[in-house]
Short mmCIF file of C-alpha atoms in Angstrom, two decimals:
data_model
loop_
_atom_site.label_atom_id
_atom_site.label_comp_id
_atom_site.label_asym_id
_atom_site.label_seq_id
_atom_site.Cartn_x
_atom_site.Cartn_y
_atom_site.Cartn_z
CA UNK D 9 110.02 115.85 76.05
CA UNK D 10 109.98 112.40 77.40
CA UNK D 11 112.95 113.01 79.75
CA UNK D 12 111.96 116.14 80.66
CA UNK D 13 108.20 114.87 80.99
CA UNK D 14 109.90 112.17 83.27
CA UNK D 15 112.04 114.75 85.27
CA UNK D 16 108.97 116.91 85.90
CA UNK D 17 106.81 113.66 86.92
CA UNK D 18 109.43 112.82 89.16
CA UNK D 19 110.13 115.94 90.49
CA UNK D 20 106.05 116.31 91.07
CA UNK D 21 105.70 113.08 92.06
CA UNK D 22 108.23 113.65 95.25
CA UNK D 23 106.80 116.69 95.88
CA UNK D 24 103.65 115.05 96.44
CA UNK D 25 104.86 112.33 98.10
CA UNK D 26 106.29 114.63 101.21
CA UNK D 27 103.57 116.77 100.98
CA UNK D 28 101.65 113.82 101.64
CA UNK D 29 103.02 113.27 104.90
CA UNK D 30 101.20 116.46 105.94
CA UNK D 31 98.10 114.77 105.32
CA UNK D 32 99.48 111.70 107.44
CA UNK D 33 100.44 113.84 110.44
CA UNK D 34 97.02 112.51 112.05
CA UNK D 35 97.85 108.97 111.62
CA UNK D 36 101.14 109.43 112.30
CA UNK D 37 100.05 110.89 115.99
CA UNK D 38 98.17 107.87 116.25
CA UNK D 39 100.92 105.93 114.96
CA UNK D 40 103.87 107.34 117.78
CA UNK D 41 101.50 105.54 120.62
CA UNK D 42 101.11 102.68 119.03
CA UNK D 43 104.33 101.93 117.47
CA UNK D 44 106.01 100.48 120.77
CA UNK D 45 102.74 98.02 121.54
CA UNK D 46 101.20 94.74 119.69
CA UNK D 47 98.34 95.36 117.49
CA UNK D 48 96.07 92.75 118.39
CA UNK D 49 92.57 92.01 116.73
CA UNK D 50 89.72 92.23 119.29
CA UNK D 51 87.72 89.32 116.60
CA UNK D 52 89.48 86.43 118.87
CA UNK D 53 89.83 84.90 115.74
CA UNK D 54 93.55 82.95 115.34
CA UNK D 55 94.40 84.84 112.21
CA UNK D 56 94.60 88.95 111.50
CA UNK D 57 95.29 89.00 107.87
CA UNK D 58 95.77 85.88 104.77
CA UNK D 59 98.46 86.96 102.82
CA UNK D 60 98.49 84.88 98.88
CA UNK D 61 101.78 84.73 97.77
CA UNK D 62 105.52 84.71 99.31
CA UNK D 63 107.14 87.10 96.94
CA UNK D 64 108.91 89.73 97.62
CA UNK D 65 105.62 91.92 98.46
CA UNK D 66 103.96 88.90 100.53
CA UNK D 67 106.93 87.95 102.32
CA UNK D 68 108.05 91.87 103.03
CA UNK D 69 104.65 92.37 104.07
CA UNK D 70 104.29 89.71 106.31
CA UNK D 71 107.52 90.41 108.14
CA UNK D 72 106.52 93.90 108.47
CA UNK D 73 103.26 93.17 109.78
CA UNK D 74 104.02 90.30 112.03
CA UNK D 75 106.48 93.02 114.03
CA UNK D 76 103.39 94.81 114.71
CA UNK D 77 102.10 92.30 116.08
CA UNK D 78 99.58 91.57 113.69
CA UNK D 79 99.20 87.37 113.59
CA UNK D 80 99.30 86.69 109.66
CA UNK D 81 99.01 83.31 107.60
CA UNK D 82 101.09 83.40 104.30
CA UNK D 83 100.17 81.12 101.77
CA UNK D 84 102.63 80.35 99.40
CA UNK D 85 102.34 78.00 96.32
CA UNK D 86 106.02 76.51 96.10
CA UNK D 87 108.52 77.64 98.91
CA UNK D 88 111.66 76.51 96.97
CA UNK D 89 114.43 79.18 96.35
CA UNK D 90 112.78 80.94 93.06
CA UNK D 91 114.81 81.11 89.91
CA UNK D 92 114.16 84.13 88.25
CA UNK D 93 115.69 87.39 86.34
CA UNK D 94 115.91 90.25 88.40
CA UNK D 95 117.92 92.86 90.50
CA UNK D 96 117.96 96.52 92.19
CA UNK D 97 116.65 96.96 95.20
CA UNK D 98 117.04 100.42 97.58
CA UNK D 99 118.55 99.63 101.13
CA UNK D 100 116.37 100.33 103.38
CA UNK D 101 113.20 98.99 105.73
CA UNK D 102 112.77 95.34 105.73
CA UNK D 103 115.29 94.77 102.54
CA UNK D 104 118.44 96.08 104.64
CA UNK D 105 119.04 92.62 106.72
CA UNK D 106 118.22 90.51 103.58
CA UNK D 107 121.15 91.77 101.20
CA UNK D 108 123.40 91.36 103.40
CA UNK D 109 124.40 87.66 103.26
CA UNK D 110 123.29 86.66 100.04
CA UNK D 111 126.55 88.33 98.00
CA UNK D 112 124.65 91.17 96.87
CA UNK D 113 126.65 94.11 95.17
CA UNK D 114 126.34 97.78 95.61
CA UNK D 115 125.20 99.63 92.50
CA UNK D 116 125.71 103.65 92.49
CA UNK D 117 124.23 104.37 88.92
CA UNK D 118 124.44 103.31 85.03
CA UNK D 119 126.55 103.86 82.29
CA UNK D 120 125.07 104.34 78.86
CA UNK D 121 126.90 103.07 75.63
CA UNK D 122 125.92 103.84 72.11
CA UNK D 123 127.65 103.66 68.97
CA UNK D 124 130.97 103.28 70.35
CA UNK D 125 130.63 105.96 73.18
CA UNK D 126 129.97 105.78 76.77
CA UNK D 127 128.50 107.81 79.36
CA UNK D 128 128.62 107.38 83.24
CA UNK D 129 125.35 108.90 85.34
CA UNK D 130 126.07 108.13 88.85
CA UNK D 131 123.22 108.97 91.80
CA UNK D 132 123.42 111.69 93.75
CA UNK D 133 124.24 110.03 97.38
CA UNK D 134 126.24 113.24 98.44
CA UNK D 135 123.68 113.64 100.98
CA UNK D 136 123.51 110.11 102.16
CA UNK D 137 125.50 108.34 104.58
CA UNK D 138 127.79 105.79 103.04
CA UNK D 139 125.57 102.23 103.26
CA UNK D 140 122.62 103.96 100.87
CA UNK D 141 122.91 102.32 97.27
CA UNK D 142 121.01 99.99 95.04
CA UNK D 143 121.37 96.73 95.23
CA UNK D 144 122.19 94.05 92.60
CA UNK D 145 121.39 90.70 93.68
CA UNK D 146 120.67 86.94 92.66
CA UNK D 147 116.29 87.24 93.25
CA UNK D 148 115.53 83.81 94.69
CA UNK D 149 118.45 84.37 97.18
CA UNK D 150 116.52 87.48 98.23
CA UNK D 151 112.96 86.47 97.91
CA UNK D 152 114.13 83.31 100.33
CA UNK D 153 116.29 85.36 102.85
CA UNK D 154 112.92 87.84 103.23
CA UNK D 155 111.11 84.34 103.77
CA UNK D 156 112.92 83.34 106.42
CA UNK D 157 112.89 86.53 108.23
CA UNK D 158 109.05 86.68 107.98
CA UNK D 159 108.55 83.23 109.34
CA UNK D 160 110.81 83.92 112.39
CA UNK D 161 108.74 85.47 114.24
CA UNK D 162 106.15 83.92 116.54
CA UNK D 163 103.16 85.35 114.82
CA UNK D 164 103.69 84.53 110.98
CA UNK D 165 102.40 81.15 109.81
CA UNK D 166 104.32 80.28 106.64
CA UNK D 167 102.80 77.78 104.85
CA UNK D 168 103.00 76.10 101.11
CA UNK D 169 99.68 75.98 98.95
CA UNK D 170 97.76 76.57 95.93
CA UNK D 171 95.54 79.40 96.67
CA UNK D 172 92.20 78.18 94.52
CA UNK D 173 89.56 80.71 95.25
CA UNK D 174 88.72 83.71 97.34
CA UNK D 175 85.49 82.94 99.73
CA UNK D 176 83.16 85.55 99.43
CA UNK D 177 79.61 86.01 101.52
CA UNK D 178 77.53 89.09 100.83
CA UNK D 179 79.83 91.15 98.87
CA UNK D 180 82.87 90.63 101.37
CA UNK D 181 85.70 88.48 100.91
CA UNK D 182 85.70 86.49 104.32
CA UNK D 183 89.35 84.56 103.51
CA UNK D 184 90.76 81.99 100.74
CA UNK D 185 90.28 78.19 99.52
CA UNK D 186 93.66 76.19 99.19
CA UNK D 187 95.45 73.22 98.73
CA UNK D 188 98.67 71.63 100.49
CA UNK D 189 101.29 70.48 99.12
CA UNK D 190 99.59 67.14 99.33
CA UNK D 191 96.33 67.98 97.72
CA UNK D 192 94.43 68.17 100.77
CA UNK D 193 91.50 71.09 100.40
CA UNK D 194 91.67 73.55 103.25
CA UNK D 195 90.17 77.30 103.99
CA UNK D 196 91.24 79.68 106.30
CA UNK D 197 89.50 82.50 107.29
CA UNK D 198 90.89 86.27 108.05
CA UNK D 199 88.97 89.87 108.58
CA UNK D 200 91.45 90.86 105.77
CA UNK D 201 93.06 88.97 102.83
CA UNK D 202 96.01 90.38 101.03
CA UNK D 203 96.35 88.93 97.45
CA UNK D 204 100.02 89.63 95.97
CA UNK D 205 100.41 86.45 93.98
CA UNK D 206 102.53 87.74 91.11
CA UNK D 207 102.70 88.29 87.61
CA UNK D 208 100.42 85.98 86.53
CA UNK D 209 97.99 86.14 89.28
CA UNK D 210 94.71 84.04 89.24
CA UNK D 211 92.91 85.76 91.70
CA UNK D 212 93.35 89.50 90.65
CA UNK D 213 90.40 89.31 88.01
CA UNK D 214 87.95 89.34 91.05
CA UNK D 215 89.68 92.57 92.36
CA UNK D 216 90.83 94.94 89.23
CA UNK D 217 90.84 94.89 86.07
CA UNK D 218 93.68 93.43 84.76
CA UNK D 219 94.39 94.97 81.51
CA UNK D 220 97.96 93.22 81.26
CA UNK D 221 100.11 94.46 78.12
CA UNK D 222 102.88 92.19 77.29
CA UNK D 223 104.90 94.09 74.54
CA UNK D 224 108.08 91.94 74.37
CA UNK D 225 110.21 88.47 75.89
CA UNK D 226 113.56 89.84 77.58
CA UNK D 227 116.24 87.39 77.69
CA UNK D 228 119.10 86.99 80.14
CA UNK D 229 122.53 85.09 80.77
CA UNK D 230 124.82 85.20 83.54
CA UNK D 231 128.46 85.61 82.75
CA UNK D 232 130.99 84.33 84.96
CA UNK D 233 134.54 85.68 86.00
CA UNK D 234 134.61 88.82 83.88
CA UNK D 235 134.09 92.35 85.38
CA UNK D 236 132.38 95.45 84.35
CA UNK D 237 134.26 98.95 82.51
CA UNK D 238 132.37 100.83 85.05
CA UNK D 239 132.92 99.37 88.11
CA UNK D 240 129.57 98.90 90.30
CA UNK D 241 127.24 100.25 87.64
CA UNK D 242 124.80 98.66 85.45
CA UNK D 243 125.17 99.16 81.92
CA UNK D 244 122.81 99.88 79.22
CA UNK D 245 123.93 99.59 75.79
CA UNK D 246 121.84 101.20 73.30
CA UNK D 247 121.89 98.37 70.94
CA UNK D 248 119.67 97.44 67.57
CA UNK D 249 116.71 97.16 67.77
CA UNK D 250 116.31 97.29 71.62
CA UNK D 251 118.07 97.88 75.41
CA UNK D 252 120.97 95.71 76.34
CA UNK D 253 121.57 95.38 80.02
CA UNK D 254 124.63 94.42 82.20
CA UNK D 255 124.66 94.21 85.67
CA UNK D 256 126.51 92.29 88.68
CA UNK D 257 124.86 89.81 91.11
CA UNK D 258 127.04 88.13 92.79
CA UNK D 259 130.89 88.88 93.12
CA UNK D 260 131.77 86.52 90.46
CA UNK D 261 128.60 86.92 87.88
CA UNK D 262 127.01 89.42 85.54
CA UNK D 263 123.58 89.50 84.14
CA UNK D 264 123.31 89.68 80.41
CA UNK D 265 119.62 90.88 79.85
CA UNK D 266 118.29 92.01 76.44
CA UNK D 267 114.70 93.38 76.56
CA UNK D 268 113.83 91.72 73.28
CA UNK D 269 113.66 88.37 71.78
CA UNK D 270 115.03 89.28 68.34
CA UNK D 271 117.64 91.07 69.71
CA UNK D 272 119.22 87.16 71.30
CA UNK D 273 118.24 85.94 67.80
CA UNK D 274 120.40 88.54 65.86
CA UNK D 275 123.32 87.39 67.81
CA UNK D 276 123.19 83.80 65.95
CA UNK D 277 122.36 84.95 62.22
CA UNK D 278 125.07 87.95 62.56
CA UNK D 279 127.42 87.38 65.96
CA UNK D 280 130.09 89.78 64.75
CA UNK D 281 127.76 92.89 64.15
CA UNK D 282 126.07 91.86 67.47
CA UNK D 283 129.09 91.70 69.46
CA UNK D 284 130.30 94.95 68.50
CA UNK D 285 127.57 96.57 69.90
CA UNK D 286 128.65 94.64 73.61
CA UNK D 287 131.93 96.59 75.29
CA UNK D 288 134.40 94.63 74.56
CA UNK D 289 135.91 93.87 78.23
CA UNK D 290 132.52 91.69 78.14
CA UNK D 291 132.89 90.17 74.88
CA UNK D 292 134.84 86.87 76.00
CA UNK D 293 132.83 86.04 78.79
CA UNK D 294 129.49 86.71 76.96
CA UNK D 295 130.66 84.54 73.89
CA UNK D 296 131.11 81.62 76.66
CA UNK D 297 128.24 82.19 77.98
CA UNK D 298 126.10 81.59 74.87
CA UNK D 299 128.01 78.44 73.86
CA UNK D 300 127.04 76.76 77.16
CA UNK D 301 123.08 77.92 76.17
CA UNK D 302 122.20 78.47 79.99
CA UNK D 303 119.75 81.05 78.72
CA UNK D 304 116.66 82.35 80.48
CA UNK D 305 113.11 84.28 78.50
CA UNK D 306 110.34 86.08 80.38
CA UNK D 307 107.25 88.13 79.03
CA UNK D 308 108.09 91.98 79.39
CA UNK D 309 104.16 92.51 81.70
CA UNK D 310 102.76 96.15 82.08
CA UNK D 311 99.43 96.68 84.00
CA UNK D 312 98.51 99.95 85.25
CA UNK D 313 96.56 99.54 88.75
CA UNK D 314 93.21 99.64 88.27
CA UNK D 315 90.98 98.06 91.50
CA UNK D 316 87.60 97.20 92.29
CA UNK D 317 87.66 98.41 95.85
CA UNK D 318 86.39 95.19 98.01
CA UNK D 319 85.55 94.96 101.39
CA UNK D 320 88.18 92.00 102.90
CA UNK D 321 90.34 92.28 100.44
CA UNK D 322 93.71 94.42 98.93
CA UNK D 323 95.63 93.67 95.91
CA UNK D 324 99.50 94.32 96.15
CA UNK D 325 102.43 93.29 93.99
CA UNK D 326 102.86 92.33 90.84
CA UNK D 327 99.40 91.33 91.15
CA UNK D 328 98.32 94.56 91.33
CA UNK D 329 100.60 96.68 89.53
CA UNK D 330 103.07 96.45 87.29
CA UNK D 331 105.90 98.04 84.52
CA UNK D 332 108.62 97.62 82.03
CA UNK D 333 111.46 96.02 83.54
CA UNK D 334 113.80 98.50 82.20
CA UNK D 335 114.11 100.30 84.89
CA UNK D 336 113.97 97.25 87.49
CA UNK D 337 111.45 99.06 89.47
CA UNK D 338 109.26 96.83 90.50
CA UNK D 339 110.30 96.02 94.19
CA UNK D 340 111.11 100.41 94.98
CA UNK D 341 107.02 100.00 93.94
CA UNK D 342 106.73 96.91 96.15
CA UNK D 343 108.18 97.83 99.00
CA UNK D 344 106.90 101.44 99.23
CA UNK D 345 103.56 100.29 99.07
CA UNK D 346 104.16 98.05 102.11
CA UNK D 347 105.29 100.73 104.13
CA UNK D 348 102.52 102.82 103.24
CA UNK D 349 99.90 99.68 103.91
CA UNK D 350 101.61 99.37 107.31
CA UNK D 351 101.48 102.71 108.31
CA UNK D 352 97.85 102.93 107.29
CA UNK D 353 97.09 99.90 109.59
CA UNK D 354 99.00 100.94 112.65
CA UNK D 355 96.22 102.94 114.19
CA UNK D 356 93.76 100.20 113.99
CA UNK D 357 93.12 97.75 116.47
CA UNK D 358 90.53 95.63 114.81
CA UNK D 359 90.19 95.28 111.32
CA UNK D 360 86.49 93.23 111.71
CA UNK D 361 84.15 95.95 109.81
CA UNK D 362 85.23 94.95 106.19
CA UNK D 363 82.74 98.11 104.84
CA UNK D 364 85.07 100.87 106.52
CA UNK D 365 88.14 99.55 106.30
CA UNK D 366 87.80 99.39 102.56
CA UNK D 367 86.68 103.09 102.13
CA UNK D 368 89.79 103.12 104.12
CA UNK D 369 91.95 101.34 102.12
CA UNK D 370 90.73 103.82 99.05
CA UNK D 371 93.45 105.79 100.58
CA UNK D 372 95.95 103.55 99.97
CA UNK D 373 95.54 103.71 95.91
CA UNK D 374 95.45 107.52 96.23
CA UNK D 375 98.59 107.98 98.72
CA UNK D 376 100.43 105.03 97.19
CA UNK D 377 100.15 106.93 93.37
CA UNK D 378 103.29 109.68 93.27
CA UNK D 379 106.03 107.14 93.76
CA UNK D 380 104.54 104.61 91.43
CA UNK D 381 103.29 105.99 89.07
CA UNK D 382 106.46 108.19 88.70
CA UNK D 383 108.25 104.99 88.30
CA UNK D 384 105.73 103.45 86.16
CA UNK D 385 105.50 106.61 83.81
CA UNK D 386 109.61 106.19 83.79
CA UNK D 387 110.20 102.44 83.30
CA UNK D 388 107.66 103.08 79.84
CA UNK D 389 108.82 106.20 78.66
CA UNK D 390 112.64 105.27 78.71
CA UNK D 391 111.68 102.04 77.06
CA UNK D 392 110.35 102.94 74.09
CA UNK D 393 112.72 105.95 73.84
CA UNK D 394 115.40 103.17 74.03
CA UNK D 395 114.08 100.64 71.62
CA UNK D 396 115.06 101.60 67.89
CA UNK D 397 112.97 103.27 65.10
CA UNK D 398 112.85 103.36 61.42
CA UNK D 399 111.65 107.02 62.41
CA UNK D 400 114.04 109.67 62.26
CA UNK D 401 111.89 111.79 64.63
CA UNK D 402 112.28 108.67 66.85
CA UNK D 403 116.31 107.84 66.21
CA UNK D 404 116.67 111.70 67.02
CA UNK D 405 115.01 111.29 70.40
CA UNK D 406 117.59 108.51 71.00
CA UNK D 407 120.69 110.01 70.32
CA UNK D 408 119.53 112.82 72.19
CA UNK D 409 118.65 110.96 75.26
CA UNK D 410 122.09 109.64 75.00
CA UNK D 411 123.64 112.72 74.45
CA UNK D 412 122.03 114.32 77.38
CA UNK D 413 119.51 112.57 79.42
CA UNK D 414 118.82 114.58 82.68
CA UNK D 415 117.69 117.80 80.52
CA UNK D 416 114.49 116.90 78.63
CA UNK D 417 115.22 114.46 75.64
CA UNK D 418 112.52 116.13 73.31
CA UNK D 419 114.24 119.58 73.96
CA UNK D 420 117.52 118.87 73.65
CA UNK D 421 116.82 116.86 70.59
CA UNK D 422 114.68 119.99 68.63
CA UNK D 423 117.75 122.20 69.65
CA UNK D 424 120.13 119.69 68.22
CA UNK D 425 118.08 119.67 64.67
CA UNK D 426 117.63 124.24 64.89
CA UNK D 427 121.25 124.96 66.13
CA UNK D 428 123.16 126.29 64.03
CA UNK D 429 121.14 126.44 61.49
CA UNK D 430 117.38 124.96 61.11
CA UNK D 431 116.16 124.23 57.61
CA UNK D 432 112.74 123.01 56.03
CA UNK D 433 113.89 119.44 56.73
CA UNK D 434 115.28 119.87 60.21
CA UNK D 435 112.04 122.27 61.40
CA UNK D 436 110.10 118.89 60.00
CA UNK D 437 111.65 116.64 62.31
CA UNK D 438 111.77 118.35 64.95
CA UNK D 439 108.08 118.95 65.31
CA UNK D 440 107.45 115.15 64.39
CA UNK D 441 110.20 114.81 67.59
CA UNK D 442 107.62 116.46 69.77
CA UNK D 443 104.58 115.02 68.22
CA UNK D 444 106.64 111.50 69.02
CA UNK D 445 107.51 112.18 72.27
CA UNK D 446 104.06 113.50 73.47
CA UNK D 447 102.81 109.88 72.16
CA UNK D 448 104.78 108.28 74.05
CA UNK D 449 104.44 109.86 77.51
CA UNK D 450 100.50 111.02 78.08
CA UNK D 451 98.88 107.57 76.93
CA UNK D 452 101.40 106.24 80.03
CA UNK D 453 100.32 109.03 82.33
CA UNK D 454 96.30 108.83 81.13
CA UNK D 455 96.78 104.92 81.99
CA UNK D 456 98.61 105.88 85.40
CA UNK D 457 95.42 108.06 86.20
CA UNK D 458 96.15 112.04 85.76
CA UNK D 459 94.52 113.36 88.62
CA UNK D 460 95.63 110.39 91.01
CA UNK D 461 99.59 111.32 89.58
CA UNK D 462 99.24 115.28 89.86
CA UNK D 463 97.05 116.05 92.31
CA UNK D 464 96.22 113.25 94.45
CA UNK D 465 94.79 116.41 96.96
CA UNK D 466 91.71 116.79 94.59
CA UNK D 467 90.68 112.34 94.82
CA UNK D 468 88.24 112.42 98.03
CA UNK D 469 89.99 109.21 99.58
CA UNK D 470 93.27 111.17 100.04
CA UNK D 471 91.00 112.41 102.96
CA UNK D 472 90.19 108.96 104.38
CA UNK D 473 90.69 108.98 108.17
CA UNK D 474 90.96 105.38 110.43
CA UNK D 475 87.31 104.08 110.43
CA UNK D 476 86.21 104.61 114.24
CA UNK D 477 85.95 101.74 116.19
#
């Protein structure tokens, strides 16, 4: 029921999302005229939009922006190459140019292992042209290759400080407080300021509420020289008691990245049963690995969006949003919403009355819902289907969403217990399967926002047209 509740969010949620673009045809018009012309601010004032933070959601934002013509200011707290645990990323939009010199490697799907057996699920690119794929990559290469892009262009002001406080007059956020590198206090004033300052944001408390759930530290190491079974696929082993991931990002190294502290512990106090659980064509290289201790830890962070609408101001990022890094689809969520910020801002030529443009921007968290929380509702589900369970409802769910993910793991799992023949026992399980699987999947879609998710149609600010100048 968790797959298949998945599989019909997804299916729903896509649905949605193209239906949307019937809703957009009257921005798009407005769009076509303006796409080939600079947006310019009639304010006079030297600066559109304040962007906090040089992520990947700042800096794809301000790139995408700045080409349309929109003069931004990013404010970034340290513009060194980050150093973090990441990968996947679609190829497309802004992302295309910045994978492409930084030794990223093409990814066309997963393999699952458990127990001994293995299971390829490639996507389905049939209908794509040959350079469509994810995209498995070292982050701070790509975070600082998206950087450099954004701050080639005439229009985008890169710049490295500590954002300390949002100004605010009347209501309406008016631009930011910083500090250089130096320590020197600054402010810098915008009609709009875009706050996407991460994970561990200090500004987002004045613009959601941040209910940030932090279940579990994943781990990760990077094995050199050794290649994958399935070539250009991550791997998931379904390991005790949680997810063990494998993935390439660079030519010559692997990612090792277990979603679970214990799981990095178990390895010491019992090596042999842990290594047994690795394929073996990576047991060498992962063995090295831990003897030269180059290992990395990060909170597993889950916050369902939840703004306070605020005139002169829009959360995006991690800042704003985010899931289980199972599924590693945080920057599909990313980058789709700044597309869809982009496109809402094309038809606007000034962005001075702070009022309308944030009943505006209400559109934004309605239109932005079917893709994220699809992915959301996905990256949550899959993880605690994943993780181990003294439950036997539970370990059924997992060996059937082994067995056979894309049909519905709750009812493939209840025909696996009835077929051939059900008994007192098996009935019993089976029913505790559903009862399971329905607790794990509606608290994540109640969190997501049901109506928002289903039928975004019925939220009033799906509506929203371009405030009128």
């Amino acid at each position: 029921m968790v797959a298949l509740g998945a599989v019909i969010a997804i299916l729903l949620g896509f649905a949605l999302f193209y239906g949307l673009k019937g809703k957009k045809k009257s921005i798009d018009s407005s769009m076509k005229s303006s796409e080939n012309r600079t947006c310019k601010s009639d304010s006079g004032k030297s600066t559109d939009i304040i962007i906090v933070g040089a992520g990947v959601a700042g800096s794809a934002l301000a790139y995408t922006l700045g080409k349309d013509g929109r003069r931004v200011h990013v404010i970034e707290r340290d513009l060194r190459q980050p150093d973090r645990i990441i990968h996947l990323v679609t190829d497309k939009h802004v992302a295309a140019d910045c994978v492409s010199d930084i030794d990223a490697q093409n990814v066309y799907g997963y393999a699952l292992y458990k127990g001994g057996k293995s299971t390829k699920l490639s996507y389905p690119l049939g209908s794509f042209n040959s350079n469509v794929a994810g995209r498995s990559f070292h982050h701070g290469r790509f975070v600082q290759r998206m950087r450099e892009k954004a701050a080639s262009l005439p229009n985008v002001r890169m710049e490295q400080g500590t954002v300390t406080s949002l100004l605010e007059r009347n209501g309406t956020i008016k631009g930011v407080e910083y500090k250089t590198k130096t320590g020197e206090k600054h402010t810098a004033y915008a009609p709009l300021t875009v706050v996407c300052d991460g994970c561990c944001s200090n500004l987002r408390r004045n613009l959601c509420n941040p209910k940030v759930g932090i279940p579990s530290c994943f781990v990760g190491l990077a094995l050199e020289n050794c290649k994958l079974p399935f070539a250009n696929h991550g791997h998931v082993v379904l390991a005790e008691p949680s997810p063990i991931l494998f993935y390439p990002i660079s030519s010559t190294e692997i990612r090792w990245q277990n979603l679970h502290l214990s799981c990095f512990e178990n390895c010491y106090r019992s090596p042999g049963t842990f290594l047994l659980q690795i394929p073996h064509e990576l047991q060498t290289a992962f063995i090295s690995a831990t003897e030269k201790g180059n290992m990395r830890t990060m909170p597993n962070r889950s916050m369902p969006a939840a703004p306070y609408p605020t005139p002169g101001a829009l959360l995006m990022g991690d800042a704003f949003n985010m899931r289980h890094p199972l599924t590693g689809g945080g920057m599909t969520v990313a980058l789709s919403d700044v597309i869809l910020l982009r496109d809402l801002l094309r038809p606007l030529h000034s962005l001075d009355n702070a009022y309308s443009l944030c009943k505006y921007f209400e559109s934004f968290y309605t239109l932005r819902k079917p893709v994220a929380s699809t992915i959301n509702t996905l990256a949550g589900a899959l993880h605690k289907v994943f993780s181990t369970s003294s439950d036997p409802a539970r370990e059924e769910m997992r060996q059937a969403c082994f067995e056979y993910l894309r049909l519905g793991v709750a009812v493939y799992g209840v025909g696996r217990l009835l077929i051939p023949f059900p008994s007192p026992k098996r009935l019993w399980i089976g029913a505790r399967l559903i009862s399971d699987a329905s607790g794990i999947i509606f608290p994540i879609i109640k969190a997501e926002g049901i109506t928002q998710m289903f039928f975004p149609v019925a939220v009033p600010a799906y509506y929203r047209a371009p405030p009128v100048k």
